Coordinates of C-alpha atoms in Angstrom, one line a residue:
M932 CA 112.5 102.1 115.1
A933 CA 110.1 99.6 113.5
S934 CA 108.7 100.3 110.1
R935 CA 105.9 102.8 110.1
R936 CA 103.9 100.5 107.8
V937 CA 103.9 97.8 110.4
I938 CA 103.2 100.3 113.2
S939 CA 100.1 101.6 111.4
L940 CA 98.8 98.0 110.9
R941 CA 99.6 97.2 114.5
R942 CA 97.4 100.1 115.7
L943 CA 94.5 98.7 113.6
L944 CA 95.1 95.3 115.2
H945 CA 95.2 96.8 118.7
S946 CA 91.4 96.4 119.2
F947 CA 91.4 92.7 118.0
P948 CA 92.0 89.7 120.2
G949 CA 95.2 87.9 119.6
R950 CA 97.0 91.0 118.3
T951 CA 100.2 90.4 120.3
A952 CA 100.9 87.1 118.7
L953 CA 100.5 88.6 115.2
T954 CA 102.4 91.8 115.7
S955 CA 105.4 90.1 117.2
Q956 CA 106.2 88.8 113.7
H957 CA 106.4 92.2 112.1
T958 CA 110.1 92.2 111.3
T959 CA 110.2 89.4 108.7
K960 CA 110.0 90.0 105.0
H961 CA 110.1 86.4 103.8
N962 CA 107.3 85.2 101.6
T963 CA 106.5 82.3 103.9
R964 CA 106.0 84.7 106.8
K965 CA 103.8 86.9 104.6
V966 CA 101.5 84.0 103.9
F967 CA 101.3 83.1 107.6
F968 CA 100.8 86.8 108.4
A969 CA 97.8 87.1 106.1
F970 CA 96.4 83.9 107.4
G971 CA 96.8 85.1 111.0
C972 CA 95.1 88.4 110.2
A973 CA 92.1 86.5 108.7
I974 CA 91.9 84.4 111.8
T975 CA 92.2 87.4 114.1
G976 CA 89.4 89.3 112.3
G977 CA 87.2 86.2 112.1
S978 CA 87.6 85.5 115.8
Y979 CA 86.7 89.1 116.6
L980 CA 83.5 88.9 114.6
M981 CA 82.7 85.6 116.2
Y982 CA 83.2 87.0 119.6
R983 CA 80.9 90.0 118.9
S984 CA 78.3 87.6 117.4
W985 CA 78.5 85.4 120.5
K986 CA 78.4 88.3 122.9
H987 CA 75.7 90.4 121.4
G988 CA 73.7 87.8 119.5
D989 CA 74.3 89.7 116.2
V990 CA 72.5 92.7 117.8
S991 CA 74.6 95.8 118.7
H992 CA 73.5 98.2 121.4
V993 CA 73.6 101.9 120.6
L994 CA 72.4 105.2 121.9
P995 CA 70.1 107.5 120.0
V996 CA 72.1 110.5 119.1
V997 CA 70.7 113.3 121.3
H998 CA 69.5 111.5 124.5
A999 CA 70.4 107.9 124.7
R1000 CA 67.4 105.6 125.4
D1001 CA 68.0 102.6 127.6
T1002 CA 65.2 100.4 126.3
K1003 CA 65.5 96.9 124.8
E1004 CA 63.2 97.7 121.9
E1005 CA 65.3 100.6 120.6
E1006 CA 68.5 98.6 121.1
K1007 CA 67.2 96.0 118.7
V1008 CA 66.5 98.4 115.8
T1009 CA 69.4 100.9 116.2
P1010 CA 72.6 100.6 114.2
K1011 CA 76.0 99.7 115.7
M1012 CA 77.6 101.7 118.4
T1013 CA 80.6 104.0 117.7
Y1014 CA 83.5 104.0 120.2
R1015 CA 82.3 107.3 121.7
E1016 CA 78.7 106.0 122.1
L1017 CA 80.0 102.9 123.9
R1018 CA 82.2 105.0 126.2
F1019 CA 79.3 107.3 127.0
R1020 CA 77.1 104.4 128.0
Q1021 CA 79.9 102.9 130.1
F1022 CA 80.4 106.0 132.2
A1023 CA 76.9 107.5 132.3
S1024 CA 75.6 106.8 135.8
V1025 CA 72.2 108.6 135.8
E1026 CA 68.9 108.0 134.1
S1027 CA 65.9 110.3 133.8
H1028 CA 62.7 109.8 131.8
G1029 CA 64.2 106.8 130.1
S1030 CA 67.3 108.8 128.9
I1031 CA 70.8 108.3 130.3
Y1032 CA 73.1 111.1 131.2
M1033 CA 76.6 111.6 132.6
T1034 CA 77.2 113.6 135.7
P1035 CA 80.1 116.2 135.6
Q1036 CA 82.2 113.6 137.6
D1037 CA 81.3 110.9 135.1
F1038 CA 82.7 113.1 132.3
L1039 CA 85.9 113.8 134.1
E1040 CA 86.4 110.1 134.7
S1041 CA 85.7 109.3 131.1
V1042 CA 88.6 111.4 129.9
T1043 CA 91.1 110.5 132.7
E1044 CA 90.3 106.9 133.5
E1045 CA 90.4 103.7 131.4
T1046 CA 87.3 102.2 133.0
P1047 CA 84.4 103.5 135.1
R1048 CA 84.1 103.0 138.8
P1049 CA 82.2 99.8 139.7
R1050 CA 78.5 100.4 140.2
I1051 CA 75.2 98.5 140.2
G1052 CA 73.0 99.9 137.5
R1053 CA 72.2 103.6 137.0
C1054 CA 70.7 106.0 139.5
K1055 CA 67.1 106.8 138.3
L1056 CA 66.1 110.3 139.1
S1057 CA 62.6 111.6 139.5
P1058 CA 61.6 115.0 138.0
P1059 CA 61.7 116.7 141.4
E1060 CA 65.2 115.3 142.0
V1061 CA 66.4 116.5 138.6
E1062 CA 65.0 120.0 139.2
A1063 CA 66.6 120.2 142.6
M1064 CA 69.9 119.1 141.1
L1065 CA 69.9 121.6 138.3
R1066 CA 69.2 124.5 140.7
L1067 CA 72.7 124.0 142.0
T1068 CA 74.2 124.9 138.6
P1069 CA 76.3 128.0 138.9
T1070 CA 76.0 131.0 136.5
R1071 CA 78.7 131.8 134.0
S1072 CA 80.1 134.5 136.2
R1073 CA 80.9 131.8 138.8
G1074 CA 82.6 129.5 136.3
S1075 CA 86.1 128.3 137.2
T1076 CA 88.7 125.7 136.5
K1077 CA 87.0 123.6 139.2
L1078 CA 83.4 123.8 137.8
F1079 CA 83.0 120.1 137.0
R1080 CA 84.8 119.0 140.2
N1081 CA 82.7 121.2 142.4
L1082 CA 79.5 120.0 140.8
H1083 CA 80.7 116.4 141.2
N1084 CA 77.6 114.2 140.7
K1085 CA 75.1 117.1 140.9
G1086 CA 74.4 117.6 137.2
L1087 CA 73.3 116.2 133.8
I1088 CA 75.3 115.9 130.6
S1089 CA 73.6 114.5 127.5
Y1090 CA 75.4 112.4 124.9
T1091 CA 75.4 115.4 122.4
E1092 CA 77.0 117.6 125.1
Y1093 CA 79.5 114.9 125.8
L1094 CA 80.6 115.1 122.1
F1095 CA 80.8 118.9 122.4
L1096 CA 83.0 118.7 125.5
L1097 CA 85.3 116.2 123.9
C1098 CA 85.7 118.7 121.0
V1099 CA 86.4 121.5 123.5
L1100 CA 89.3 119.5 125.0
T1101 CA 91.1 119.1 121.6
K1102 CA 90.7 122.7 120.3
P1103 CA 93.7 125.1 120.2
H1104 CA 93.0 128.6 121.5
S1105 CA 93.1 129.8 117.9
G1106 CA 90.1 127.5 117.2
F1107 CA 87.9 128.9 119.9
R1108 CA 86.6 131.6 117.7
I1109 CA 85.8 129.2 114.9
A1110 CA 83.9 127.0 117.3
F1111 CA 81.9 130.0 118.6
N1112 CA 81.1 131.1 115.1
M1113 CA 79.7 127.7 114.3
F1114 CA 77.1 128.2 116.9
D1115 CA 76.4 131.8 116.0
T1116 CA 74.2 131.1 113.0
D1117 CA 73.0 134.6 112.5
G1118 CA 76.4 136.2 113.0
N1119 CA 75.4 138.7 115.7
Q1120 CA 78.3 137.7 117.9
I1121 CA 76.1 136.2 120.6
V1122 CA 74.7 132.7 120.9
D1123 CA 71.3 132.0 122.4
K1124 CA 69.8 128.8 123.6
K1125 CA 68.0 128.2 120.3
E1126 CA 71.3 128.5 118.4
F1127 CA 73.1 126.2 120.8
L1128 CA 70.4 123.5 120.3
V1129 CA 71.2 123.5 116.6
L1130 CA 74.1 121.2 117.7
E1131 CA 71.6 118.7 118.8
Q1132 CA 69.7 119.1 115.6
V1133 CA 72.8 118.3 113.6
F1134 CA 73.6 115.1 115.6
S1135 CA 69.9 114.0 115.6
N1136 CA 69.7 114.2 111.8
Q1137 CA 69.8 110.5 111.0
P1138 CA 69.9 108.9 107.6
D1139 CA 66.7 107.4 106.2
A1140 CA 66.0 103.7 106.1
K1141 CA 68.3 103.2 103.2
G1142 CA 71.1 105.1 104.8
D1143 CA 70.9 107.9 102.3
K1144 CA 70.8 111.6 103.2
S1145 CA 70.7 112.8 99.7
N1146 CA 66.9 113.3 99.8
K1147 CA 67.2 115.9 102.6
D1148 CA 67.2 119.6 101.7
S1149 CA 70.7 120.7 102.6
S1150 CA 69.6 124.3 102.7
N1151 CA 67.4 123.6 105.7
Y1152 CA 69.9 121.3 107.4
M1153 CA 71.3 124.1 109.7
Q1154 CA 68.2 126.3 109.9
L1155 CA 67.0 127.3 113.3
P1156 CA 63.7 125.7 114.5
E1157 CA 60.7 128.0 114.8
S1158 CA 60.4 127.1 118.4
L1159 CA 62.7 125.4 121.0
P1160 CA 62.6 121.6 120.8
D1161 CA 61.2 119.9 123.9
V1162 CA 64.4 118.8 125.6
Q1163 CA 65.5 118.2 129.1
D1164 CA 67.4 121.1 130.6
T1165 CA 71.0 120.1 131.4
T1166 CA 73.8 121.5 133.4
L1167 CA 75.4 123.1 130.4
L1168 CA 72.2 124.7 129.1
I1169 CA 71.5 126.3 132.5
H1170 CA 75.1 127.3 133.0
F1171 CA 75.2 129.0 129.6
F1172 CA 71.6 130.4 129.4
G1173 CA 70.3 130.6 132.9
Q1174 CA 67.5 128.9 134.7
R1175 CA 64.9 130.4 132.4
G1176 CA 66.9 129.9 129.2
S1177 CA 66.8 133.6 128.2
D1178 CA 70.4 134.5 128.7
V1179 CA 72.8 134.8 125.8
L1180 CA 76.4 133.6 125.4
K1181 CA 79.1 136.0 124.3
Y1182 CA 82.5 135.0 122.8
D1183 CA 84.4 136.0 126.0
D1184 CA 82.1 133.7 128.0
F1185 CA 82.5 130.9 125.6
Y1186 CA 86.3 131.4 125.5
R1187 CA 86.5 131.4 129.3
F1188 CA 84.5 128.2 129.5
M1189 CA 86.6 126.3 127.0
E1190 CA 89.9 127.5 128.6
N1191 CA 88.6 126.6 132.1
L1192 CA 87.6 123.1 131.0
Q1193 CA 90.9 122.4 129.3
S1194 CA 92.8 123.6 132.4
E1195 CA 90.6 121.5 134.7
V1196 CA 91.3 118.3 132.9
I1197 CA 95.0 119.1 132.6
E1198 CA 95.2 119.9 136.4
L1199 CA 93.3 116.7 137.3
E1200 CA 95.8 114.6 135.4
F1201 CA 98.7 116.5 136.9
L1202 CA 97.4 116.1 140.5
E1203 CA 96.9 112.4 140.0
F1204 CA 100.7 111.9 139.7
S1205 CA 102.0 114.9 141.7
K1206 CA 100.5 113.6 145.0
G1207 CA 100.3 117.1 146.4
M1208 CA 103.8 118.1 145.2
N1209 CA 104.6 121.0 142.9
T1210 CA 106.2 118.8 140.2
I1211 CA 105.8 115.3 138.7
S1212 CA 108.7 113.0 137.8
E1213 CA 110.0 112.6 134.3
V1214 CA 108.8 108.9 134.4
D1215 CA 105.3 110.0 135.4
F1216 CA 105.3 112.5 132.6
A1217 CA 106.1 109.6 130.2
R1218 CA 103.3 107.5 131.7
I1219 CA 100.8 110.4 131.3
L1220 CA 101.7 110.9 127.6
L1221 CA 101.6 107.2 126.7
R1222 CA 98.7 105.8 128.7
Y1223 CA 96.1 106.9 126.1
T1224 CA 98.0 105.7 123.1
L1225 CA 97.7 102.5 121.1
L1226 CA 101.2 101.3 122.0
D1227 CA 101.3 97.9 123.7
K1228 CA 102.6 97.4 127.2
A1229 CA 106.0 96.2 126.0
E1230 CA 106.6 99.4 123.9
I1231 CA 105.4 101.6 126.8
D1232 CA 107.8 99.9 129.2
Q1233 CA 110.7 100.4 126.7
C1234 CA 109.9 104.2 126.6
I1235 CA 109.8 104.4 130.4
D1236 CA 113.1 102.5 130.7
R1237 CA 114.8 104.9 128.3
V1238 CA 113.7 107.8 130.5
K1239 CA 115.0 106.1 133.6
E1240 CA 118.4 105.4 132.0
R1241 CA 119.0 108.7 130.3
I1242 CA 117.6 111.0 133.1
P1243 CA 118.9 109.2 136.2
E1244 CA 118.5 112.2 138.5
E1245 CA 115.0 113.5 138.8
M1246 CA 114.5 117.2 138.1
G1247 CA 110.8 117.2 138.0
I1248 CA 108.3 118.9 135.6
S1249 CA 106.2 121.8 136.9
F1250 CA 102.4 122.2 136.3
K1251 CA 103.2 125.3 134.1
D1252 CA 105.4 123.3 131.8
F1253 CA 103.0 120.4 131.7
K1254 CA 100.1 122.6 130.9
Q1255 CA 102.0 124.3 128.1
F1256 CA 102.9 120.9 126.6
C1257 CA 99.3 119.8 126.7
Q1258 CA 98.3 123.1 125.0
F1259 CA 100.9 122.4 122.3
L1260 CA 99.3 119.0 121.7
N1261 CA 96.1 120.9 120.7
N1262 CA 98.1 122.5 117.9
L1263 CA 99.4 119.2 116.5
D1264 CA 97.8 119.8 113.1
D1265 CA 99.7 123.1 112.6
F1266 CA 102.8 121.5 114.0
S1267 CA 102.6 118.6 111.5
I1268 CA 102.5 121.2 108.7
A1269 CA 105.7 122.8 109.9
M1270 CA 107.4 119.4 110.3
K1271 CA 106.6 118.5 106.6
L1272 CA 109.4 120.8 105.6
Y1273 CA 111.8 118.5 107.3
T1274 CA 110.2 115.5 105.7
Y1275 CA 110.7 117.0 102.2
A1276 CA 114.3 117.8 103.0
E1277 CA 114.8 114.3 104.6
Q1278 CA 116.4 116.0 107.6
P1279 CA 116.1 114.7 111.2
V1280 CA 114.6 117.0 113.9
S1281 CA 116.8 118.2 116.7
Q1282 CA 115.5 119.6 120.0
E1283 CA 116.3 123.1 118.8
D1284 CA 114.3 122.5 115.6
F1285 CA 111.4 121.1 117.6
Q1286 CA 111.3 124.1 119.9
R1287 CA 111.4 126.5 117.0
A1288 CA 108.5 124.8 115.3
V1289 CA 106.5 124.8 118.5
K1290 CA 107.1 128.6 118.9
I1291 CA 106.0 129.3 115.4
C1292 CA 102.8 127.2 115.8
T1293 CA 101.8 128.3 119.3
G1294 CA 103.4 131.6 120.1
F1295 CA 105.1 130.2 123.2
T1296 CA 108.3 128.4 123.9
L1297 CA 108.4 125.0 125.7
G1298 CA 110.9 124.6 128.5
K1299 CA 114.1 122.9 127.5
H1300 CA 113.8 120.2 130.2
I1301 CA 110.3 119.0 129.1
V1302 CA 111.4 118.9 125.5
N1303 CA 114.5 116.9 126.4
T1304 CA 112.4 114.5 128.4
M1305 CA 110.0 114.1 125.5
F1306 CA 112.9 113.3 123.2
Q1307 CA 114.2 110.6 125.5
I1308 CA 110.8 109.0 125.4
F1309 CA 110.7 108.8 121.6
D1310 CA 114.4 108.9 120.5
V1311 CA 115.0 105.1 120.3
D1312 CA 118.6 105.1 119.1
G1313 CA 119.7 108.0 121.2
D1314 CA 121.1 110.0 118.4
G1315 CA 119.4 113.2 119.6
H1316 CA 116.9 113.4 116.8
L1317 CA 113.2 112.6 116.6
S1318 CA 111.1 110.7 114.1
H1319 CA 108.5 113.4 114.0
Q1320 CA 106.0 111.4 111.9
E1321 CA 105.8 108.7 114.6
F1322 CA 105.7 111.3 117.4
I1323 CA 102.8 113.1 115.8
S1324 CA 100.8 109.9 115.2
I1325 CA 101.3 108.7 118.8
M1326 CA 100.5 112.1 120.3
K1327 CA 97.3 112.3 118.2
D1328 CA 96.2 109.1 120.0
R1329 CA 97.1 110.8 123.3
L1330 CA 95.2 114.0 122.3
H1331 CA 92.0 112.1 121.4
R1332 CA 92.6 109.7 124.3
G1333 CA 92.5 106.6 122.2
S1334 CA 89.3 107.5 120.4
R1335 CA 90.5 108.7 117.0
S1336 CA 87.6 108.1 114.7
H1337 CA 89.5 106.8 111.8
L1338 CA 90.9 104.0 114.0
M1339 CA 87.8 103.3 116.0
H1340 CA 85.4 103.0 113.0
T1341 CA 87.3 99.9 111.9
Q1342 CA 86.3 98.0 114.9
G1343 CA 83.9 95.2 113.8
N1344 CA 84.2 96.1 110.2
W1345 CA 85.7 93.1 108.4
E1346 CA 85.8 94.8 105.0
N1347 CA 87.9 97.7 106.2
F1348 CA 90.1 95.3 108.1
R1349 CA 90.7 93.1 105.1
A1350 CA 91.4 96.1 102.8
C1351 CA 93.9 97.4 105.3
V1352 CA 95.7 94.1 105.5
K1353 CA 95.8 93.8 101.7
N1354 CA 97.3 97.3 101.3
E1355 CA 99.9 96.7 104.0
M1356 CA 100.9 93.3 102.4
K1357 CA 101.6 95.1 99.1
T1358 CA 104.3 97.2 100.8
F1359 CA 106.5 94.4 102.1

């Protein structure tokens, strides 16, 4: 397996044009190659910045944090877009009162598809159309694992709610209570509409003109507003708090919503590959795991080829096993702590060790076949052991669907790119 130092740099280079030509030289350690490598990195970063400058005219386009405005004047004065802001804008297909929104279908596509469906502009809704659409929102008692699919394009999801839903998808069940308590600002075990809107207050709290938040009173940062802010009702607000906004959200309701959303996305991915069957193939399982990662196409093809060679007879993976594996991925942080014991002891991880660690972290046992399939994907030399550091890193890309903030924030930032290259070069 290639050096982890090189792999980490290659992931940073993934978003830059010309990365394939650079990363193909990663095995050399000669001084001459080091010089050309550094020079190539400089050219790559420079070409990326020149491309952005040419494409955007040195002006980046970004959403205001709570409800994204689609006006040219705001785009000229707002800061650079983050990866998530860019993705929201790409998939959001609806506009109302100058703000853009996702539909429930847009959100599902944003977490299961690489690119949005072709469309010409956004659908501009009038106030009566928005009101008629939101009347179709079901109550909490009618929530299910098909809530978003049943609503389809009859709903509104703001940018802030998009961030909240992404957070929901990556939470382990043990973290549901923590998430609920973050909303429950007065600690009375219920969340009302005013408390839920504190989330939007947090995201809309922008730095001042100098980029400094130090002048803000931190004691007031999370205080509830005296009255509800004037915001457009959305599908989530009505689903949680009713048409009048007077209902309250209890922990059981919150837990059920989070579990249903996770199950809906997992089921959507499974059905995409099962084609109506009860199982997916081991090769399809590998494709699902790897399609959101930052591995290049050649590396993904190598992983899939290993599965084909080592598991020639298809046994299939059931939805139950697939769902459990996805739930395990939401516990990666706890799993990585358990794996550190093997790192300190410099011991390889066998399939039995892996299953034991999963049991300790999640409380359930993964099926032997799905664990064996996963090992064939990542066990390059076929010795029956796993490089768990590399596995955890790749699966975190999968969990966050390629949008891990510590990687995405380096896009377009030459100083961060140059510092990373300099640090990597020191380790050769």
